Amino acid sequence: MVEHRPLSDFIAYAILTLGVFIVAFPVYLALVASTHDAATVVGGNMPATPGSHAVENYYRAVFVGGSRTSREPVANMLINSFVSAIGIAVGKIFISILSAYAVVYFRFPFRKTAFWIIFITLMLPVEVRIYPTYKVVADLRMLDTYAGLILPLIASATGTLLFRQFFMTVPDELLEASRIDGAGPFRFFWDTLLPLSVTTIAALFVIQFIYGWNQYLWPLLITTKDSMQTIVIGIKKMLVTQDELAEWQLAMATAVLAMLPPVAVVIFMQRLFVRGLVQTEK
Amino acid sequence: MEKTTVFNSRLLPYLLLLPQLVVTVVFFYWPASQAVWQSFLREDAFGLVSEFVGFENYQTLFAQPEYYKSMLTTVIFSSLVAALSLSIALLFATQADKNLKAAGGYKTLMIWPYAVAPAVAGVLWFFMFQPSLGMLSRPLRGLGIDWNPLLNGNHALILVVMASVWKQISYNFLFFLAGLQSIPRSVIEASAIDGAGPMRRFWTIVFPLLSPTTFFLLVVNVVYVFFDTFGIIDAVTGGGPAGATTTMVYKVYADGRLGGDLGGSAAQSVILMVIVIALTAIQFRYVERKVQY
């Protein structure tokens, strides 16, 4: 703004600090709850400061799992979440960089058609065709597999559009120069285009990793074995008893573990993530 | 904009497109067309016999009071979440835009809920407001409110709205801040010289210039509330109590899974597809018009 009045600045800082407090408070409570014993958390008088059971709770959550019900330990769920999130990110980058390359750098019959076939997928998230997709995956015998967790979620055009947009901004002279050097389509892609695309690839990786990690409805439907469960599903299942006997301290430890990887990715890769986000959506 | 120099190769472009086309056809077009086809079938409980029944599934659906209820819930839920998360985010963004020096730090502190899974956000909020052990339930009871989202439909809806807004503020904040920072300072300075105060400048200059961002966010937020909040609703309330938080997407899931009514569920999917396609089309027309200016 134009004025720099102390009062206006003070109000701004006050409002923003309040905002940060609202954003952080639920997570702070989860952190605190994950360091107390069950009785303290369930008693309804949990103190607002950390307790002394952190090591015990995290150890039990990660390696043992809830005792009352034979739940999977979180370590295994974390592995499943990592495999599917990385699978979704890498798979999507792979298929979309190739198709964007085809659409931008080649002229061939049905080019427009192919582009539209891919483009239309932007409109329908997997949630609206959830049972038919489930049936397809079941028919292909992909229930309880990583392929079943990954493939249906990469069937959308966001990545293709992002790469297409980026390729359009690459100067034509680069292609002309490498053709004079005698480079074919493979050499040009590998030696020139790929190195230029590194930041776009990284941005897309961050966004897709978070998207994959945070999936809920799809893994809920297609994983029937506990050993294939992802961590986001696991937390809900710890609370499914809905009574006060649910092991809240373990559920909160699990929630903290489930938040760590994607939040860390956003904070460390903030610049790339913001760039990629603004480009895909707009 | 088209490239002027391209490669000449007959087979290669098709090979490059192949992986994406295969995935798209198998996991998008095949199930999407199945959804449409299934919405015209009636299947027995085991899925063994199916019969073409035309629009019967749709007629049954529109004869159900629960379907209208889920529509109403969706409308109330999405307008509340969109209105609250947009206005709160706009407030924060205008304040962060004031203090450009500290904006970067606040940005980092504000954006990370974007990375929290909706279901996890739901669990966190449920923990704070769980009737017997929630830290914030006791103060509410102290105020004389008999707070119980497990039994009271309105309370459940409020809780789900709060968790959804919390999750969405960071995203809207990011886009609003980017929008605000792209408004030329000279325009604002000129009107300040003309004697317009901060509020007047905001409503007559900043807000109109921000309207493309706001419109874009509105569409994205509505789509977010439709689909991404599934995890929040399922983790917090499971659609209850007595269907008070059953949105249209949740009903597709609940009818197909719990009720075994695949035809009815497919008909609901098709209606949702039409709504989303309409929203997307509006957005694209608007964005395209904006680009031509």
CSV table of N, CA, C and O in Angstrom, one decimal, chain B residues 145-248:
chain,number,residue,atom,x,y,z
B,145,ILE,N,-23.4,-24.1,25.4
B,145,ILE,CA,-23.8,-24.7,24.2
B,145,ILE,C,-23.6,-26.2,24.4
B,145,ILE,O,-22.5,-26.7,24.8
B,146,ASP,N,-24.6,-27.0,24.1
B,146,ASP,CA,-24.5,-28.4,24.3
B,146,ASP,C,-23.9,-29.0,23.0
B,146,ASP,O,-24.6,-29.6,22.2
B,147,TRP,N,-22.6,-28.8,22.9
B,147,TRP,CA,-21.9,-29.2,21.7
B,147,TRP,C,-21.7,-30.7,21.5
B,147,TRP,O,-21.1,-31.3,22.4
B,148,ASN,N,-22.3,-31.2,20.4
B,148,ASN,CA,-22.0,-32.6,20.1
B,148,ASN,C,-22.2,-32.9,18.6
B,148,ASN,O,-23.3,-33.2,18.2
B,149,PRO,N,-21.1,-32.8,17.9
B,149,PRO,CA,-21.2,-33.1,16.5
B,149,PRO,C,-21.5,-34.5,16.1
B,149,PRO,O,-21.8,-34.8,15.0
B,150,LEU,N,-21.4,-35.4,17.1
B,150,LEU,CA,-21.8,-36.8,16.8
B,150,LEU,C,-23.3,-37.0,16.8
B,150,LEU,O,-23.8,-38.0,16.2
B,151,LEU,N,-24.0,-36.1,17.4
B,151,LEU,CA,-25.5,-36.3,17.5
B,151,LEU,C,-26.2,-35.2,16.8
B,151,LEU,O,-27.3,-35.3,16.3
B,152,ASN,N,-25.6,-34.0,16.8
B,152,ASN,CA,-26.3,-32.8,16.3
B,152,ASN,C,-25.8,-32.5,14.9
B,152,ASN,O,-24.7,-32.2,14.6
B,153,GLY,N,-26.8,-32.6,13.9
B,153,GLY,CA,-26.4,-32.4,12.5
B,153,GLY,C,-25.8,-31.0,12.2
B,153,GLY,O,-24.8,-31.0,11.5
B,154,ASN,N,-26.3,-30.0,12.8
B,154,ASN,CA,-25.8,-28.6,12.6
B,154,ASN,C,-24.3,-28.5,13.1
B,154,ASN,O,-23.5,-28.0,12.4
B,155,HIS,N,-24.1,-29.1,14.3
B,155,HIS,CA,-22.8,-29.1,14.8
B,155,HIS,C,-21.8,-29.8,13.9
B,155,HIS,O,-20.7,-29.4,13.7
B,156,ALA,N,-22.3,-31.0,13.4
B,156,ALA,CA,-21.4,-31.8,12.5
B,156,ALA,C,-21.0,-31.0,11.3
B,156,ALA,O,-19.9,-31.0,10.8
B,157,LEU,N,-22.1,-30.3,10.7
B,157,LEU,CA,-21.8,-29.5,9.5
B,157,LEU,C,-20.8,-28.4,9.8
B,157,LEU,O,-19.9,-28.1,9.0
B,158,ILE,N,-21.0,-27.7,10.9
B,158,ILE,CA,-20.1,-26.6,11.3
B,158,ILE,C,-18.6,-27.1,11.4
B,158,ILE,O,-17.7,-26.5,10.8
B,159,LEU,N,-18.5,-28.3,12.0
B,159,LEU,CA,-17.2,-28.9,12.2
B,159,LEU,C,-16.5,-29.2,10.8
B,159,LEU,O,-15.3,-28.9,10.6
B,160,VAL,N,-17.3,-29.8,10.0
B,160,VAL,CA,-16.8,-30.2,8.6
B,160,VAL,C,-16.4,-28.9,7.8
B,160,VAL,O,-15.4,-28.8,7.2
B,161,VAL,N,-17.2,-27.9,8.0
B,161,VAL,CA,-17.0,-26.6,7.3
B,161,VAL,C,-15.7,-26.0,7.8
B,161,VAL,O,-14.8,-25.6,7.0
B,162,MET,N,-15.5,-26.0,9.1
B,162,MET,CA,-14.3,-25.4,9.7
B,162,MET,C,-13.0,-26.1,9.2
B,162,MET,O,-12.0,-25.5,8.8
B,163,ALA,N,-13.0,-27.4,9.2
B,163,ALA,CA,-11.9,-28.2,8.8
B,163,ALA,C,-11.6,-27.9,7.3
B,163,ALA,O,-10.4,-27.7,6.9
B,164,SER,N,-12.7,-27.8,6.5
B,164,SER,CA,-12.5,-27.6,5.0
B,164,SER,C,-11.9,-26.2,4.8
B,164,SER,O,-11.1,-26.0,3.9
B,165,VAL,N,-12.4,-25.2,5.5
B,165,VAL,CA,-11.9,-23.9,5.3
B,165,VAL,C,-10.5,-23.8,5.7
B,165,VAL,O,-9.6,-23.2,5.0
B,166,TRP,N,-10.1,-24.4,6.9
B,166,TRP,CA,-8.8,-24.4,7.3
B,166,TRP,C,-7.8,-24.9,6.3
B,166,TRP,O,-6.7,-24.4,6.0
B,167,LYS,N,-8.2,-26.0,5.7
B,167,LYS,CA,-7.4,-26.7,4.6
B,167,LYS,C,-7.3,-25.8,3.4
B,167,LYS,O,-6.3,-25.8,2.7
B,168,GLN,N,-8.3,-25.0,3.1
B,168,GLN,CA,-8.3,-24.3,1.8
B,168,GLN,C,-7.7,-22.9,1.8
B,168,GLN,O,-7.4,-22.3,0.8
B,169,ILE,N,-7.6,-22.3,3.0
B,169,ILE,CA,-7.2,-20.9,3.1
B,169,ILE,C,-5.8,-20.7,2.5
B,169,ILE,O,-5.6,-19.8,1.7
B,170,SER,N,-4.9,-21.7,2.7
B,170,SER,CA,-3.5,-21.5,2.2
B,170,SER,C,-3.5,-21.4,0.7
B,170,SER,O,-2.8,-20.5,0.2
B,171,TYR,N,-4.3,-22.2,0.1
B,171,TYR,CA,-4.3,-22.2,-1.4
B,171,TYR,C,-4.8,-20.9,-1.9
B,171,TYR,O,-4.2,-20.2,-2.8
B,172,ASN,N,-5.9,-20.4,-1.4
B,172,ASN,CA,-6.5,-19.1,-1.8
B,172,ASN,C,-5.6,-18.0,-1.5
B,172,ASN,O,-5.5,-17.0,-2.3
B,173,PHE,N,-4.9,-18.0,-0.3
B,173,PHE,CA,-4.0,-17.0,0.1
B,173,PHE,C,-2.9,-16.8,-0.9
B,173,PHE,O,-2.6,-15.7,-1.4
B,174,LEU,N,-2.4,-17.9,-1.4
B,174,LEU,CA,-1.3,-18.0,-2.3
B,174,LEU,C,-1.7,-17.2,-3.6
B,174,LEU,O,-0.9,-16.4,-4.2
B,175,PHE,N,-2.9,-17.6,-4.1
B,175,PHE,CA,-3.3,-17.0,-5.4
B,175,PHE,C,-3.7,-15.5,-5.2
B,175,PHE,O,-3.4,-14.7,-6.1
B,176,PHE,N,-4.3,-15.2,-4.1
B,176,PHE,CA,-4.7,-13.8,-3.9
B,176,PHE,C,-3.4,-12.9,-3.8
B,176,PHE,O,-3.3,-11.8,-4.3
B,177,LEU,N,-2.4,-13.4,-3.0
B,177,LEU,CA,-1.2,-12.7,-2.8
B,177,LEU,C,-0.5,-12.4,-4.2
B,177,LEU,O,-0.1,-11.3,-4.5
B,178,ALA,N,-0.5,-13.5,-5.0
B,178,ALA,CA,0.1,-13.3,-6.3
B,178,ALA,C,-0.7,-12.3,-7.2
B,178,ALA,O,-0.1,-11.5,-7.8
B,179,GLY,N,-2.0,-12.4,-7.1
B,179,GLY,CA,-2.8,-11.4,-7.8
B,179,GLY,C,-2.6,-10.0,-7.3
B,179,GLY,O,-2.5,-9.1,-8.1
B,180,LEU,N,-2.5,-9.8,-6.0
B,180,LEU,CA,-2.3,-8.5,-5.5
B,180,LEU,C,-1.0,-7.9,-5.9
B,180,LEU,O,-0.8,-6.7,-6.2
B,181,GLN,N,0.0,-8.8,-5.9
B,181,GLN,CA,1.4,-8.3,-6.2
B,181,GLN,C,1.5,-8.0,-7.7
B,181,GLN,O,2.5,-7.3,-8.0
B,182,SER,N,0.6,-8.4,-8.5
B,182,SER,CA,0.7,-8.1,-9.9
B,182,SER,C,0.0,-6.8,-10.3
B,182,SER,O,0.0,-6.4,-11.4
B,183,ILE,N,-0.7,-6.3,-9.3
B,183,ILE,CA,-1.4,-5.0,-9.6
B,183,ILE,C,-0.3,-3.9,-9.6
B,183,ILE,O,0.4,-3.7,-8.6
B,184,PRO,N,-0.3,-3.1,-10.6
B,184,PRO,CA,0.8,-2.0,-10.7
B,184,PRO,C,0.6,-1.0,-9.6
B,184,PRO,O,-0.5,-0.5,-9.3
B,185,ARG,N,1.7,-0.8,-8.9
B,185,ARG,CA,1.7,0.2,-7.7
B,185,ARG,C,1.2,1.6,-8.2
B,185,ARG,O,0.6,2.3,-7.5
B,186,SER,N,1.6,1.9,-9.5
B,186,SER,CA,1.3,3.3,-9.9
B,186,SER,C,-0.2,3.6,-9.9
B,186,SER,O,-0.6,4.7,-9.6
B,187,VAL,N,-1.0,2.6,-10.2
B,187,VAL,CA,-2.5,2.8,-10.3
B,187,VAL,C,-2.9,3.2,-8.9
B,187,VAL,O,-3.7,4.1,-8.7
B,188,ILE,N,-2.4,2.4,-7.9
B,188,ILE,CA,-2.9,2.7,-6.5
B,188,ILE,C,-2.3,4.1,-6.0
B,188,ILE,O,-3.1,4.8,-5.4
B,189,GLU,N,-1.1,4.3,-6.4
B,189,GLU,CA,-0.5,5.6,-6.0
B,189,GLU,C,-1.3,6.8,-6.6
B,189,GLU,O,-1.6,7.8,-5.9
B,190,ALA,N,-1.7,6.6,-7.9
B,190,ALA,CA,-2.4,7.7,-8.5
B,190,ALA,C,-3.7,8.0,-7.8
B,190,ALA,O,-4.1,9.2,-7.6
B,191,SER,N,-4.4,6.9,-7.4
B,191,SER,CA,-5.7,7.2,-6.7
B,191,SER,C,-5.5,7.7,-5.3
B,191,SER,O,-6.3,8.5,-4.8
B,192,ALA,N,-4.3,7.4,-4.7
B,192,ALA,CA,-4.0,7.9,-3.4
B,192,ALA,C,-3.8,9.4,-3.5
B,192,ALA,O,-4.2,10.2,-2.7
B,193,ILE,N,-3.1,9.8,-4.6
B,193,ILE,CA,-2.9,11.3,-4.8
B,193,ILE,C,-4.2,12.0,-5.0
B,193,ILE,O,-4.4,13.1,-4.6
B,194,ASP,N,-5.2,11.3,-5.7
B,194,ASP,CA,-6.5,11.9,-5.8
B,194,ASP,C,-7.3,11.9,-4.5
B,194,ASP,O,-8.4,12.3,-4.5
B,195,GLY,N,-6.7,11.4,-3.5
B,195,GLY,CA,-7.3,11.5,-2.2
B,195,GLY,C,-8.2,10.4,-1.7
B,195,GLY,O,-9.0,10.5,-0.8
B,196,ALA,N,-8.1,9.2,-2.4
B,196,ALA,CA,-8.9,8.0,-2.0
B,196,ALA,C,-8.2,7.3,-0.8
B,196,ALA,O,-7.0,7.1,-0.8
B,197,GLY,N,-9.0,7.0,0.2
B,197,GLY,CA,-8.5,6.4,1.4
B,197,GLY,C,-8.3,4.9,1.1
B,197,GLY,O,-8.7,4.4,0.1
B,198,PRO,N,-7.7,4.2,2.1
B,198,PRO,CA,-7.4,2.7,1.9
B,198,PRO,C,-8.6,1.9,1.5
B,198,PRO,O,-8.6,1.1,0.6
B,199,MET,N,-9.7,2.1,2.2
B,199,MET,CA,-10.9,1.3,2.0
B,199,MET,C,-11.5,1.6,0.6
B,199,MET,O,-11.8,0.7,-0.1
B,200,ARG,N,-11.6,2.8,0.3
B,200,ARG,CA,-12.1,3.2,-1.0
B,200,ARG,C,-11.2,2.7,-2.1
B,200,ARG,O,-11.7,2.1,-3.1
B,201,ARG,N,-9.9,2.8,-2.0
B,201,ARG,CA,-9.0,2.2,-3.0
B,201,ARG,C,-9.2,0.7,-3.2
B,201,ARG,O,-9.2,0.2,-4.3
B,202,PHE,N,-9.4,0.1,-2.0
B,202,PHE,CA,-9.6,-1.4,-2.1
B,202,PHE,C,-10.8,-1.7,-2.9
B,202,PHE,O,-10.7,-2.5,-3.9
B,203,TRP,N,-11.9,-1.1,-2.6
B,203,TRP,CA,-13.2,-1.5,-3.3
B,203,TRP,C,-13.3,-1.0,-4.7
B,203,TRP,O,-13.9,-1.6,-5.5
B,204,THR,N,-12.7,0.2,-5.0
B,204,THR,CA,-12.9,0.7,-6.4
B,204,THR,C,-11.8,0.3,-7.3
B,204,THR,O,-12.0,0.3,-8.5
B,205,ILE,N,-10.6,0.0,-6.8
B,205,ILE,CA,-9.5,-0.4,-7.7
B,205,ILE,C,-9.0,-1.8,-7.5
B,205,ILE,O,-9.0,-2.6,-8.4
B,206,VAL,N,-8.6,-2.1,-6.3
B,206,VAL,CA,-7.9,-3.4,-6.1
B,206,VAL,C,-8.9,-4.5,-6.3
B,206,VAL,O,-8.6,-5.5,-7.1
B,207,PHE,N,-10.0,-4.5,-5.7
B,207,PHE,CA,-11.0,-5.6,-5.8
B,207,PHE,C,-11.4,-5.9,-7.2
B,207,PHE,O,-11.4,-7.0,-7.7
B,208,PRO,N,-11.8,-4.8,-8.0
B,208,PRO,CA,-12.1,-5.1,-9.4
B,208,PRO,C,-11.0,-5.7,-10.2
B,208,PRO,O,-11.1,-6.6,-11.0
B,209,LEU,N,-9.7,-5.2,-9.9
B,209,LEU,CA,-8.6,-5.8,-10.7
B,209,LEU,C,-8.3,-7.2,-10.3
B,209,LEU,O,-7.7,-8.0,-11.0
B,210,LEU,N,-8.8,-7.6,-9.1
B,210,LEU,CA,-8.5,-8.9,-8.6
B,210,LEU,C,-9.6,-9.9,-9.0
B,210,LEU,O,-9.6,-11.1,-8.8
B,211,SER,N,-10.6,-9.4,-9.7
B,211,SER,CA,-11.8,-10.2,-10.0
B,211,SER,C,-11.5,-11.4,-10.8
B,211,SER,O,-12.1,-12.5,-10.6
B,212,PRO,N,-10.6,-11.4,-11.8
B,212,PRO,CA,-10.3,-12.7,-12.5
B,212,PRO,C,-9.7,-13.7,-11.5
B,212,PRO,O,-10.2,-14.9,-11.6
B,213,THR,N,-8.8,-13.3,-10.6
B,213,THR,CA,-8.3,-14.3,-9.6
B,213,THR,C,-9.5,-14.8,-8.8
B,213,THR,O,-9.6,-16.0,-8.5
B,214,THR,N,-10.3,-13.9,-8.3
B,214,THR,CA,-11.4,-14.3,-7.5
B,214,THR,C,-12.3,-15.3,-8.2
B,214,THR,O,-12.7,-16.3,-7.6
B,215,PHE,N,-12.6,-15.0,-9.4
B,215,PHE,CA,-13.5,-15.9,-10.2
B,215,PHE,C,-12.9,-17.3,-10.4
B,215,PHE,O,-13.5,-18.3,-10.2
B,216,PHE,N,-11.6,-17.2,-10.8
B,216,PHE,CA,-10.9,-18.5,-10.9
B,216,PHE,C,-10.9,-19.3,-9.6
B,216,PHE,O,-11.2,-20.5,-9.6
B,217,LEU,N,-10.6,-18.6,-8.5
B,217,LEU,CA,-10.6,-19.3,-7.2
B,217,LEU,C,-12.0,-19.8,-6.8
B,217,LEU,O,-12.1,-20.9,-6.3
B,218,LEU,N,-13.0,-19.1,-7.2
B,218,LEU,CA,-14.4,-19.5,-6.9
B,218,LEU,C,-14.7,-20.9,-7.5
B,218,LEU,O,-15.2,-21.8,-6.9
B,219,VAL,N,-14.3,-21.0,-8.8
B,219,VAL,CA,-14.6,-22.2,-9.5
B,219,VAL,C,-13.7,-23.4,-8.9
B,219,VAL,O,-14.3,-24.4,-8.6
B,220,VAL,N,-12.5,-23.1,-8.7
B,220,VAL,CA,-11.6,-24.1,-8.1
B,220,VAL,C,-12.1,-24.5,-6.7
B,220,VAL,O,-12.1,-25.7,-6.4
B,221,ASN,N,-12.5,-23.6,-5.9
B,221,ASN,CA,-13.0,-23.9,-4.6
B,221,ASN,C,-14.2,-24.7,-4.6
B,221,ASN,O,-14.4,-25.6,-3.8
B,222,VAL,N,-15.2,-24.4,-5.5
B,222,VAL,CA,-16.4,-25.2,-5.6
B,222,VAL,C,-16.0,-26.7,-6.0
B,222,VAL,O,-16.5,-27.6,-5.4
B,223,VAL,N,-15.1,-26.8,-6.9
B,223,VAL,CA,-14.7,-28.2,-7.3
B,223,VAL,C,-14.0,-28.9,-6.1
B,223,VAL,O,-14.2,-30.0,-5.8
B,224,TYR,N,-13.2,-28.1,-5.4
B,224,TYR,CA,-12.5,-28.6,-4.2
B,224,TYR,C,-13.6,-29.1,-3.2
B,224,TYR,O,-13.5,-30.2,-2.7
B,225,VAL,N,-14.6,-28.3,-2.9
B,225,VAL,CA,-15.6,-28.7,-1.9
B,225,VAL,C,-16.3,-29.9,-2.4
B,225,VAL,O,-16.6,-30.8,-1.6
B,226,PHE,N,-16.6,-30.0,-3.7
B,226,PHE,CA,-17.3,-31.2,-4.2
B,226,PHE,C,-16.5,-32.5,-3.9
B,226,PHE,O,-17.0,-33.4,-3.5
B,227,PHE,N,-15.2,-32.5,-4.2
B,227,PHE,CA,-14.4,-33.7,-4.3
B,227,PHE,C,-13.4,-33.9,-3.2
B,227,PHE,O,-13.4,-34.9,-2.5
B,228,ASP,N,-12.6,-32.9,-3.0
B,228,ASP,CA,-11.5,-33.1,-2.0
B,228,ASP,C,-11.9,-33.2,-0.6
B,228,ASP,O,-11.2,-33.8,0.3
B,229,THR,N,-13.1,-32.7,-0.3
B,229,THR,CA,-13.6,-32.7,1.1
B,229,THR,C,-14.1,-34.1,1.5
B,229,THR,O,-14.5,-34.3,2.6
B,230,PHE,N,-14.2,-35.0,0.5
B,230,PHE,CA,-14.6,-36.4,0.8
B,230,PHE,C,-13.9,-36.9,2.0
B,230,PHE,O,-14.5,-37.5,3.0
B,231,GLY,N,-12.6,-36.8,2.0
B,231,GLY,CA,-11.8,-37.3,3.1
B,231,GLY,C,-12.1,-36.7,4.5
B,231,GLY,O,-12.2,-37.4,5.5
B,232,ILE,N,-12.4,-35.4,4.4
B,232,ILE,CA,-12.7,-34.7,5.7
B,232,ILE,C,-14.1,-35.2,6.2
B,232,ILE,O,-14.2,-35.6,7.4
B,233,ILE,N,-15.0,-35.3,5.3
B,233,ILE,CA,-16.4,-35.8,5.8
B,233,ILE,C,-16.3,-37.2,6.3
B,233,ILE,O,-16.8,-37.5,7.3
B,234,ASP,N,-15.6,-38.1,5.5
B,234,ASP,CA,-15.6,-39.5,6.0
B,234,ASP,C,-14.8,-39.6,7.3
B,234,ASP,O,-15.2,-40.4,8.1
B,235,ALA,N,-13.8,-38.8,7.5
B,235,ALA,CA,-13.0,-39.0,8.7
B,235,ALA,C,-13.7,-38.3,9.9
B,235,ALA,O,-13.6,-38.8,11.0
B,236,VAL,N,-14.5,-37.3,9.7
B,236,VAL,CA,-15.1,-36.6,10.8
B,236,VAL,C,-16.4,-37.1,11.2
B,236,VAL,O,-16.7,-37.4,12.3
B,237,THR,N,-17.3,-37.3,10.2
B,237,THR,CA,-18.7,-37.6,10.5
B,237,THR,C,-19.2,-38.8,9.8
B,237,THR,O,-20.3,-39.3,10.2
B,238,GLY,N,-18.5,-39.3,8.8
B,238,GLY,CA,-19.1,-40.4,8.0
B,238,GLY,C,-20.4,-40.1,7.4
B,238,GLY,O,-21.3,-41.0,7.2
B,239,GLY,N,-20.6,-38.8,7.0
B,239,GLY,CA,-21.9,-38.5,6.4
B,239,GLY,C,-23.0,-38.2,7.3
B,239,GLY,O,-24.0,-37.6,7.0
B,240,GLY,N,-22.8,-38.5,8.6
B,240,GLY,CA,-23.9,-38.4,9.6
B,240,GLY,C,-23.8,-37.1,10.4
B,240,GLY,O,-23.1,-36.2,10.0
B,241,PRO,N,-24.5,-36.9,11.4
B,241,PRO,CA,-25.6,-37.8,11.9
B,241,PRO,C,-26.9,-37.6,11.1
B,241,PRO,O,-27.2,-36.5,10.7
B,242,ALA,N,-27.5,-38.8,10.8
B,242,ALA,CA,-28.7,-38.8,10.0
B,242,ALA,C,-28.6,-38.1,8.7
B,242,ALA,O,-29.5,-37.3,8.3
B,243,GLY,N,-27.5,-38.3,8.0
B,243,GLY,CA,-27.3,-37.7,6.7
B,243,GLY,C,-27.0,-36.2,6.7
B,243,GLY,O,-27.0,-35.6,5.6
B,244,ALA,N,-26.8,-35.6,7.8
B,244,ALA,CA,-26.6,-34.1,7.9
B,244,ALA,C,-25.4,-33.6,7.1
B,244,ALA,O,-25.4,-32.5,6.6
B,245,THR,N,-24.4,-34.5,7.0
B,245,THR,CA,-23.2,-34.0,6.2
B,245,THR,C,-23.0,-34.9,5.0
B,245,THR,O,-21.9,-35.0,4.5
B,246,THR,N,-24.0,-35.5,4.5
B,246,THR,CA,-23.9,-36.3,3.2
B,246,THR,C,-24.0,-35.4,2.0
B,246,THR,O,-25.1,-34.9,1.7
B,247,THR,N,-22.9,-35.1,1.4
B,247,THR,CA,-22.9,-34.3,0.2
B,247,THR,C,-23.2,-35.2,-1.0
B,247,THR,O,-23.2,-36.5,-0.8
B,248,MET,N,-23.3,-34.7,-2.2
B,248,MET,CA,-23.6,-35.5,-3.4
B,248,MET,C,-22.5,-36.5,-3.6
B,248,MET,O,-22.8,-37.7,-4.0
